[in-house]
PDB file of C-alpha atoms in Angstrom:
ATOM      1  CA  UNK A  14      16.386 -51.573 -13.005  1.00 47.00           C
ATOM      2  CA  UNK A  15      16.560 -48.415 -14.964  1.00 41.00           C
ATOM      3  CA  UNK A  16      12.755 -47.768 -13.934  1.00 42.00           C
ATOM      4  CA  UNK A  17      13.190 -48.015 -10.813  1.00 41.00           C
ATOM      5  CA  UNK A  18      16.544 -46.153 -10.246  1.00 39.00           C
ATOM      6  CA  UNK A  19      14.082 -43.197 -11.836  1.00 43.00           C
ATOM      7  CA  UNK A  20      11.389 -43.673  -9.554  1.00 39.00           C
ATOM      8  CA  UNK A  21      13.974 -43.245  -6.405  1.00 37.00           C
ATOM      9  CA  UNK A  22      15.700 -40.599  -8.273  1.00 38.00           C
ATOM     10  CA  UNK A  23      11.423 -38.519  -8.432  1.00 38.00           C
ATOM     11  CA  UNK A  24      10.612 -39.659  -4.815  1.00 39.00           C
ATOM     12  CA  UNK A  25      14.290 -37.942  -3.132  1.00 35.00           C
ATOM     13  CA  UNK A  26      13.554 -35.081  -5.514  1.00 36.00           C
ATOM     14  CA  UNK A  27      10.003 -34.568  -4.103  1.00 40.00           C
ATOM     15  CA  UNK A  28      10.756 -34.826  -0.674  1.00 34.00           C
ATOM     16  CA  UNK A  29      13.504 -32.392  -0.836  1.00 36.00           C
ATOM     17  CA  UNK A  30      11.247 -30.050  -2.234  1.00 37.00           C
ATOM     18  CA  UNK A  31       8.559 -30.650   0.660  1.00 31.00           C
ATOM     19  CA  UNK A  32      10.994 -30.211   3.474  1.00 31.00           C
ATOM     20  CA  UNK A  33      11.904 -26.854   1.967  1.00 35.00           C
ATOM     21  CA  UNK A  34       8.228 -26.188   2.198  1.00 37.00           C
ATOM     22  CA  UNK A  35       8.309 -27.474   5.547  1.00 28.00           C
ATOM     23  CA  UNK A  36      10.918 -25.378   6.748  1.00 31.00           C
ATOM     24  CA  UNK A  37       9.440 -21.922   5.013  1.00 32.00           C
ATOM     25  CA  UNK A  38       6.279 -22.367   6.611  1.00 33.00           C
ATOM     26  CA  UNK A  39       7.940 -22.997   9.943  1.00 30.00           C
ATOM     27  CA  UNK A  40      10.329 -20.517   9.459  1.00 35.00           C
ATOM     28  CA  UNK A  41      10.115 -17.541  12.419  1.00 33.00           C
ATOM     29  CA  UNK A  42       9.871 -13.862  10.988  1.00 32.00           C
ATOM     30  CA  UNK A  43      12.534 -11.530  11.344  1.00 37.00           C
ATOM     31  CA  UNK A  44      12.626  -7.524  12.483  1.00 35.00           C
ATOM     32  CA  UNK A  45      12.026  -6.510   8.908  1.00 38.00           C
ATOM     33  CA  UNK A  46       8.563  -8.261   7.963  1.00 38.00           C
ATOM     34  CA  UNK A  47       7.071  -5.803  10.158  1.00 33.00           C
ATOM     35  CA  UNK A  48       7.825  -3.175   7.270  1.00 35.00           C
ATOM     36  CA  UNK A  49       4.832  -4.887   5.426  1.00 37.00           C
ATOM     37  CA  UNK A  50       3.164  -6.126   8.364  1.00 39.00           C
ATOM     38  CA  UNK A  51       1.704  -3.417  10.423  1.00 42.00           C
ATOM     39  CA  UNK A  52      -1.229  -1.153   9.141  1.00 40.00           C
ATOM     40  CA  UNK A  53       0.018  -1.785   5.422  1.00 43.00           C
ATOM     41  CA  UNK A  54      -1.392  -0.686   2.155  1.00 41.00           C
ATOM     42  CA  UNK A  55      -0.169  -3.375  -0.258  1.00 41.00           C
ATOM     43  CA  UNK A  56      -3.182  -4.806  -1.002  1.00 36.00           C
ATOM     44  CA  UNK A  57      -5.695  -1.609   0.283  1.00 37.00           C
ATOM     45  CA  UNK A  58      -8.252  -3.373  -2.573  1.00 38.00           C
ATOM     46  CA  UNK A  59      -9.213  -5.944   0.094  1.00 37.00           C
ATOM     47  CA  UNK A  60      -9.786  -4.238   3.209  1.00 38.00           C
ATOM     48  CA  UNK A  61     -11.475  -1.803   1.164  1.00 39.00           C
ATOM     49  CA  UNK A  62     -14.393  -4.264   0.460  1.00 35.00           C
ATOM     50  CA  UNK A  63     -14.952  -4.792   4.014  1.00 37.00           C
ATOM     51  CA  UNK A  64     -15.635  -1.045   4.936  1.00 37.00           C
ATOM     52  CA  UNK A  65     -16.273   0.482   1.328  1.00 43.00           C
ATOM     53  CA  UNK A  66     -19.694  -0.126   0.524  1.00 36.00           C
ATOM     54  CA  UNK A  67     -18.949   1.199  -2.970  1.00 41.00           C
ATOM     55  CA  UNK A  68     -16.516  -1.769  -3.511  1.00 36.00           C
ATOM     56  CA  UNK A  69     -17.330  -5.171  -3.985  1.00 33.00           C
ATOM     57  CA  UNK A  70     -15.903  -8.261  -3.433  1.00 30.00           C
ATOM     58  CA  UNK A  71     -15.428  -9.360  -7.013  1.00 32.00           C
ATOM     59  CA  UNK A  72     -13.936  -6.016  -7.850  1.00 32.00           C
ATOM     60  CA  UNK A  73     -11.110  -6.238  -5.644  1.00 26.00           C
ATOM     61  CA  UNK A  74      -9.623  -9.028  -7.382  1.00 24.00           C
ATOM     62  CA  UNK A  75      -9.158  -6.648 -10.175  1.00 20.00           C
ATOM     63  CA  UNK A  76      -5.391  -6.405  -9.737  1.00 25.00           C
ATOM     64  CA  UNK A  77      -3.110  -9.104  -9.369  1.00 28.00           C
ATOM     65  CA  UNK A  78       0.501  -9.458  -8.034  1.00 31.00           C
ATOM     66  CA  UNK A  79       2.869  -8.887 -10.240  1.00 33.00           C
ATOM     67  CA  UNK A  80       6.825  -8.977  -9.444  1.00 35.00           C
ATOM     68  CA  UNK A  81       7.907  -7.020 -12.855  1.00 32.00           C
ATOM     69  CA  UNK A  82       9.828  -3.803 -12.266  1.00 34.00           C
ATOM     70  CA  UNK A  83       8.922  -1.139 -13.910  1.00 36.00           C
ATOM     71  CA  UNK A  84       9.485   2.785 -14.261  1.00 37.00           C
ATOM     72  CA  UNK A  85       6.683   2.988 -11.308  1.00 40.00           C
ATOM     73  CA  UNK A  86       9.187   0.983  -8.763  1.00 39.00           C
ATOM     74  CA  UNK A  87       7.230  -1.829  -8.994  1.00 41.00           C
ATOM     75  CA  UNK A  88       4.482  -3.782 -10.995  1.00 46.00           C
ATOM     76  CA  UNK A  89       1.058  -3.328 -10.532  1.00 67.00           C
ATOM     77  CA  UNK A  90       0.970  -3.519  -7.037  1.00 78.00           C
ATOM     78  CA  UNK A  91       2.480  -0.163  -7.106  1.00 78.00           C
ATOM     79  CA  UNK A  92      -0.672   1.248  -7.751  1.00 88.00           C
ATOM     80  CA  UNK A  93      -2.626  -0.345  -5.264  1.00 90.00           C
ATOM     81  CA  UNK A  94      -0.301   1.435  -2.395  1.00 92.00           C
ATOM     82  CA  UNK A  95      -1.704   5.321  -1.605  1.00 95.00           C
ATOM     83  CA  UNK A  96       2.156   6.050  -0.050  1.00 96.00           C
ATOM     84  CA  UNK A  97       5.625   5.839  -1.274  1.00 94.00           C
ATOM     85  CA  UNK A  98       7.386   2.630   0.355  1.00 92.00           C
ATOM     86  CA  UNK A  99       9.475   4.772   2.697  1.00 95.00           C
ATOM     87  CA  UNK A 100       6.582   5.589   4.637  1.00 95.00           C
ATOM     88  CA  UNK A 101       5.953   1.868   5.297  1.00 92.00           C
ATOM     89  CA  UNK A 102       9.721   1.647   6.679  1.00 92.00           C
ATOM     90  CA  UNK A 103       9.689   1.030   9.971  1.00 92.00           C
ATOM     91  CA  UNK A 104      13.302  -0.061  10.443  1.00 93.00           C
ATOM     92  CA  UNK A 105      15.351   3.575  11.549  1.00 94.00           C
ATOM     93  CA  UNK A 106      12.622   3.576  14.720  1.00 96.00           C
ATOM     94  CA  UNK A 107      14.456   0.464  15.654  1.00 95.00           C
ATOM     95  CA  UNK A 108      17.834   2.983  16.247  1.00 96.00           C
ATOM     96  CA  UNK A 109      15.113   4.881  19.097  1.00 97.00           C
ATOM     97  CA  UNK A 110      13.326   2.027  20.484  1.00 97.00           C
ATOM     98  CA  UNK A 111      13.560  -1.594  21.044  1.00 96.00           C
ATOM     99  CA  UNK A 112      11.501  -3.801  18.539  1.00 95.00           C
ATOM    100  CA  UNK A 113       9.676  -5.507  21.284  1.00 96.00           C
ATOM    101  CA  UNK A 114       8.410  -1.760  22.002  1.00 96.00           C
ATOM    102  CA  UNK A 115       7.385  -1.308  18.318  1.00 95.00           C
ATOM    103  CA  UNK A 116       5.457  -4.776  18.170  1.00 94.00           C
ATOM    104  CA  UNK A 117       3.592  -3.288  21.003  1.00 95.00           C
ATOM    105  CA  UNK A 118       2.606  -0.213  19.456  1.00 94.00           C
ATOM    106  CA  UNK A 119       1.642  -2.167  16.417  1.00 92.00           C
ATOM    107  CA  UNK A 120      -0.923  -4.355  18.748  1.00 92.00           C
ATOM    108  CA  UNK A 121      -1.871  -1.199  20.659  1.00 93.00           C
ATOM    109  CA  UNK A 122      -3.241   0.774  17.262  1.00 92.00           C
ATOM    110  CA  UNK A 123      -4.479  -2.000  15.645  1.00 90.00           C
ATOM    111  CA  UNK A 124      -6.945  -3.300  18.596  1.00 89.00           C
ATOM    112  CA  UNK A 125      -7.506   0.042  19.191  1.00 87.00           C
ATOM    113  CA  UNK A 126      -8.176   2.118  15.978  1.00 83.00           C
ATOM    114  CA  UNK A 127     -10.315   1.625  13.499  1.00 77.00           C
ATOM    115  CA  UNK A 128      -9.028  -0.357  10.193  1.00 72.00           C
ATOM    116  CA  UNK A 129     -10.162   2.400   8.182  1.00 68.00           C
ATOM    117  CA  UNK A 130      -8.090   5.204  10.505  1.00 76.00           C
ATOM    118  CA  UNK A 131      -4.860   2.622  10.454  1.00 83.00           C
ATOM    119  CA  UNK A 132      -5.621   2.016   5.963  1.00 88.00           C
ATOM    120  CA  UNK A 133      -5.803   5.263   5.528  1.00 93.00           C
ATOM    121  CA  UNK A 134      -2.614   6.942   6.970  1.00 94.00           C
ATOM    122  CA  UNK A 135       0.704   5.773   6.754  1.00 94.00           C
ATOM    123  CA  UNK A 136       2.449   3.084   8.788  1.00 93.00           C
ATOM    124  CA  UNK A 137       5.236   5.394  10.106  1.00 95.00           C
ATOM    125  CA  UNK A 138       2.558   7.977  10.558  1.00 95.00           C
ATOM    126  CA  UNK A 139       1.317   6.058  13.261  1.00 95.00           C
ATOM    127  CA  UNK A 140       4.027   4.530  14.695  1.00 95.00           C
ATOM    128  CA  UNK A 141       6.027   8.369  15.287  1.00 96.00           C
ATOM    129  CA  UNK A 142       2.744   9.406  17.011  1.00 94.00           C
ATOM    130  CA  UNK A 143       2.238   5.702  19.092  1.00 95.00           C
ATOM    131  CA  UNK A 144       5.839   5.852  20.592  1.00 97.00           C
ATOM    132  CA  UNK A 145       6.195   9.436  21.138  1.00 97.00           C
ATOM    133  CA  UNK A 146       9.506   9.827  18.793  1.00 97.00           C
ATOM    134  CA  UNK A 147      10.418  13.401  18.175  1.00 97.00           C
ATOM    135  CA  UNK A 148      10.944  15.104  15.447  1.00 97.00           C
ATOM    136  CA  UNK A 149      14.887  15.769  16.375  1.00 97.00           C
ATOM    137  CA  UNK A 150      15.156  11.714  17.296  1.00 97.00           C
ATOM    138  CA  UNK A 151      13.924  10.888  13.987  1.00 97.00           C
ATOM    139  CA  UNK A 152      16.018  13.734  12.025  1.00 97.00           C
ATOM    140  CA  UNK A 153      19.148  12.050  14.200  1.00 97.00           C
ATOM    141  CA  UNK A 154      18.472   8.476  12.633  1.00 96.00           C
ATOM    142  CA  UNK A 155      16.934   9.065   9.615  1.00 96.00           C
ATOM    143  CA  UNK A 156      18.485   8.175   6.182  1.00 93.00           C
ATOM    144  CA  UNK A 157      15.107   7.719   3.686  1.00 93.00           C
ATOM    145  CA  UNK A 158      12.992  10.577   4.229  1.00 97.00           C
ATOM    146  CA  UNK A 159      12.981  13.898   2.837  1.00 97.00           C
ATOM    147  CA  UNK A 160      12.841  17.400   4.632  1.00 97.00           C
ATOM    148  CA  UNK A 161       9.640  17.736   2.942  1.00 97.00           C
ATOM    149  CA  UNK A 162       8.242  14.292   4.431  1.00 97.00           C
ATOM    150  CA  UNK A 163       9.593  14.743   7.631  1.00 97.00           C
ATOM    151  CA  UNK A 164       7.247  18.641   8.265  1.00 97.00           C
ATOM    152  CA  UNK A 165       4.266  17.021   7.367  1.00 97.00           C
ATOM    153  CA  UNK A 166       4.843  13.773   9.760  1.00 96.00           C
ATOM    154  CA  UNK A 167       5.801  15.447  12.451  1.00 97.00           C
ATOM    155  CA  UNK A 168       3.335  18.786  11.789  1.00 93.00           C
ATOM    156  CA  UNK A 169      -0.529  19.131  14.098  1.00 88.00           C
ATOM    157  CA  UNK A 170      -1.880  19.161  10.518  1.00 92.00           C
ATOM    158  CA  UNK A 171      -5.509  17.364  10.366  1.00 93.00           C
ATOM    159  CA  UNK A 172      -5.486  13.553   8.896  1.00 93.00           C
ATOM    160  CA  UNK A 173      -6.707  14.613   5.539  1.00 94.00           C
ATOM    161  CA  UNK A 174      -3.703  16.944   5.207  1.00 94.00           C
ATOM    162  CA  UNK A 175      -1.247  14.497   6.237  1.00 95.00           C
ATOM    163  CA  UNK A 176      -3.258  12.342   3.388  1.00 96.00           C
ATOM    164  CA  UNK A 177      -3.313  14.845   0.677  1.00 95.00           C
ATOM    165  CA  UNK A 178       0.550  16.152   1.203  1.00 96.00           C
ATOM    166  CA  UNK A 179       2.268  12.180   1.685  1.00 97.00           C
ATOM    167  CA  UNK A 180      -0.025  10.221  -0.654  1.00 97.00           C
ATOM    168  CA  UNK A 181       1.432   8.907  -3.803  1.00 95.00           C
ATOM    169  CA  UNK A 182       0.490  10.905  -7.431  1.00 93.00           C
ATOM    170  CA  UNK A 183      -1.267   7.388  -8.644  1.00 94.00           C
ATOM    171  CA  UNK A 184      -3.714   7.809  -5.540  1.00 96.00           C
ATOM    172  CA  UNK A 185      -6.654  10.443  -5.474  1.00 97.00           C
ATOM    173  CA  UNK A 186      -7.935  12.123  -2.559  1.00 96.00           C
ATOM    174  CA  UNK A 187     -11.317  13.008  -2.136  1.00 95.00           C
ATOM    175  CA  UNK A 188     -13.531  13.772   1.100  1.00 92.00           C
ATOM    176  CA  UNK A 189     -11.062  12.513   3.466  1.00 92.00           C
ATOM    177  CA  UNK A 190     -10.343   9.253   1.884  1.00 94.00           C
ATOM    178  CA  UNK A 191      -7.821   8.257  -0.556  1.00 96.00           C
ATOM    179  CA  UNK A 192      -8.567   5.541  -3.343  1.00 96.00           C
ATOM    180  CA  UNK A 193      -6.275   3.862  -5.842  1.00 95.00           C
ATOM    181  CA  UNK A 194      -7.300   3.082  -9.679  1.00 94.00           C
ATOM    182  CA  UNK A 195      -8.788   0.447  -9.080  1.00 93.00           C
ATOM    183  CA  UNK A 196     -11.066   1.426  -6.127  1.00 94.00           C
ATOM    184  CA  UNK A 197     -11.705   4.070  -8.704  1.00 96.00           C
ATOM    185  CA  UNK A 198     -12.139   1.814 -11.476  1.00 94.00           C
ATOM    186  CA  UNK A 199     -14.994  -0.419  -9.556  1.00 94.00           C
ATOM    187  CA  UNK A 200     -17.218   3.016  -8.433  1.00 96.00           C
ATOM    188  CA  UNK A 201     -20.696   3.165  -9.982  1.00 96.00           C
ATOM    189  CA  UNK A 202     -20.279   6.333 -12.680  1.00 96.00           C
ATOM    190  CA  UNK A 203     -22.611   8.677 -10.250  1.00 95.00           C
ATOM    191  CA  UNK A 204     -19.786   8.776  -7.803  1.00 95.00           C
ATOM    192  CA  UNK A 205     -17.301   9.502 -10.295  1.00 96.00           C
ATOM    193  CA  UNK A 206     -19.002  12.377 -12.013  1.00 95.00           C
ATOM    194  CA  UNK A 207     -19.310  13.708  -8.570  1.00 95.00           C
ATOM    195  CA  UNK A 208     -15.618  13.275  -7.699  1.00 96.00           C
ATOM    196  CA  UNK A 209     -15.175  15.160 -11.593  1.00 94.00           C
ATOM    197  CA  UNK A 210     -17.721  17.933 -10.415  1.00 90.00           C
ATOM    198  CA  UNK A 211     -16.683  17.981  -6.912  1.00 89.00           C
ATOM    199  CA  UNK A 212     -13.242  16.985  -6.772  1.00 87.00           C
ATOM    200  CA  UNK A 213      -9.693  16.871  -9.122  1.00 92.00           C
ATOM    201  CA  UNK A 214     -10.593  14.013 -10.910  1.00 95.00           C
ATOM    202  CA  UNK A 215      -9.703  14.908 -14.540  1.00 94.00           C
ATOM    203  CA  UNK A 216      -6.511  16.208 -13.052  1.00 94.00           C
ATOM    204  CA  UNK A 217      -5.431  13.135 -11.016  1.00 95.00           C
ATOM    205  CA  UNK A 218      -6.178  10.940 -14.601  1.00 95.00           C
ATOM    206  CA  UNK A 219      -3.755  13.587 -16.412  1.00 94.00           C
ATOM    207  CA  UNK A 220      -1.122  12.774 -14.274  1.00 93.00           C
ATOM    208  CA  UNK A 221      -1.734   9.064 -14.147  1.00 93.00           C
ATOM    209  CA  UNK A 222      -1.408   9.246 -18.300  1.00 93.00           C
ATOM    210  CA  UNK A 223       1.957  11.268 -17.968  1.00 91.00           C
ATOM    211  CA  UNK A 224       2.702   8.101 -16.171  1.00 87.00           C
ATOM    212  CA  UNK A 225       1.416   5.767 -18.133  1.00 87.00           C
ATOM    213  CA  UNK A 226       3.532   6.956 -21.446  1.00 85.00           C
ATOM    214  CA  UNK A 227       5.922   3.902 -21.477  1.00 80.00           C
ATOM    215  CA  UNK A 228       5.077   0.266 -23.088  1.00 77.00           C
ATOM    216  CA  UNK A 229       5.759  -2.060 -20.515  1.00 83.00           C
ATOM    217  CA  UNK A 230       3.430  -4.286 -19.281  1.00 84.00           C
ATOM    218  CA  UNK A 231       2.214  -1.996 -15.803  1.00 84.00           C
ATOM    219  CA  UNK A 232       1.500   1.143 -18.377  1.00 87.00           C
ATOM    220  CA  UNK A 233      -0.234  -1.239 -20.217  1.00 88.00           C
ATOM    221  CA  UNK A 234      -2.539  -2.301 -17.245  1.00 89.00           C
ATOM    222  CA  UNK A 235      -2.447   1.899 -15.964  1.00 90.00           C
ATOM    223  CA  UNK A 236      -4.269   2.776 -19.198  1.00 91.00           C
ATOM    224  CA  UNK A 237      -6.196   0.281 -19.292  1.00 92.00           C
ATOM    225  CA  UNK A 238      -8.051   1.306 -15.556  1.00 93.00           C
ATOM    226  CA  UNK A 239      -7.905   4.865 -17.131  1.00 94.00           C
ATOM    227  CA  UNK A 240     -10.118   3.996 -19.793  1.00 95.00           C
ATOM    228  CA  UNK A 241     -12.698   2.651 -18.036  1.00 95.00           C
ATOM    229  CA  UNK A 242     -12.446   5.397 -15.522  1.00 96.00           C
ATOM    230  CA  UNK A 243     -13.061   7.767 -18.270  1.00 96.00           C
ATOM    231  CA  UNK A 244     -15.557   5.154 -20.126  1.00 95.00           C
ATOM    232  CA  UNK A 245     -17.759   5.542 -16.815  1.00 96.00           C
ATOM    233  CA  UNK A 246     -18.016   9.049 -16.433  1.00 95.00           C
ATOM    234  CA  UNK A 247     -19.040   9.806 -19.943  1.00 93.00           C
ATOM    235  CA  UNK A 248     -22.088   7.546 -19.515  1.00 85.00           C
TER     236      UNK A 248
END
């Protein structure tokens, strides 16, 4: 009796757990999961081996989710993005214009631009520029953004200016694209002796060690892509 008691007690367990699945999986998305839904950087490793020659599939599994805070703002996902989150935010366009008019935008530049043009530049970037928001609209609503962040979105400055000003210090810039450390960390060691000869690279790794200073366990993983960064270009 006492078996089976336990074997009713496993069976009510488990299918409590699968109607939870149930109901996630069926569960409709709300105004918010657009902030990582449109034209998003989290995981700029993948789409990167699609239309970066120089990256290959089994590099881009390099990095793994990890859901550790850190001094960074995040785990090591943080260094995958080439923008700080608030550029991703999406929500204070909601105060200007419906949501069914942003989901529109968001179908309009993705069928219509590029992946690389929409990977490259930041979500709200895009989405100013799509809907035609002005720059005193967006001052009106705006609670995340600095003064700073706000002249360069709303500036005629060229695409790799709008890059080079709004990217993140843990991304580096070079010839109109940006690239994280591990996009960095997977390039053959010509291309990084060029970016050295060429580019800022020793710079961009100085900063990424002042980062990297702590012990947790994203510094840890920082330094790690660092030194084989540096490993390759002294081949």
């Amino acid at each position: 009796m006492k078996k089976i008691t336990e074997i009713i007690l496993i069976m009510f367990i488990c299918s409590m757990a699968l109607t939870a699945c149930l109901q996630q999986s069926t569960e409709p998305l709300n105004n918010n999961d657009i902030v990582a839904g449109i034209i998003n950087n989290t995981s700029p490793k993948e789409s990167s081996v699609e239309h970066n020659p120089d990256i290959t599939a089994e590099d881009s599994t390099l990095c793994s989710s990890n859901d550790n805070a850190d001094a960074f703002g995040g785990g090591p996902e943080a260094f995958e993005r080439y923008y700080p989150d608030e550029l991703f935010n999406l929500y204070n366009l909601s105060k200007l214009v419906t949501w069914d008019e942003i989901y529109a935008a968001e179908k309009t530049l993705l069928e219509n631009n590029e992946y690389f043009y929409n990977e490259q530049l930041p979500s709200l970037y895009l989405m100013i520029k799509e809907l035609g928001i002005t720059k005193e609209e967006f001052i009106r609503v705006n609670d995340q953004l600095s003064d700073e962040q706000i002249e360069v979105l709303f500036s005629n400055k060229k695409n790799e200016t709008i890059q080079s000003e709004l990217k993140l210090d843990t991304a580096f810039f070079y010839k109109g694209r940006l690239y994280n450390v591990y996009e960095l960390s997977s390039l053959e060691p010509i291309q990084l002796k060029e970016m050295v000869d060429e580019g800022k690279m020793f710079e961009y790794l100085n900063v990424l060690e002042s980062l990297s200073a702590g012990k947790d366990n994203a510094s840890k993983i920082l330094n790690y892509y660092i030194d084989l960064i540096k490993n390759k270009i002294d081949k």
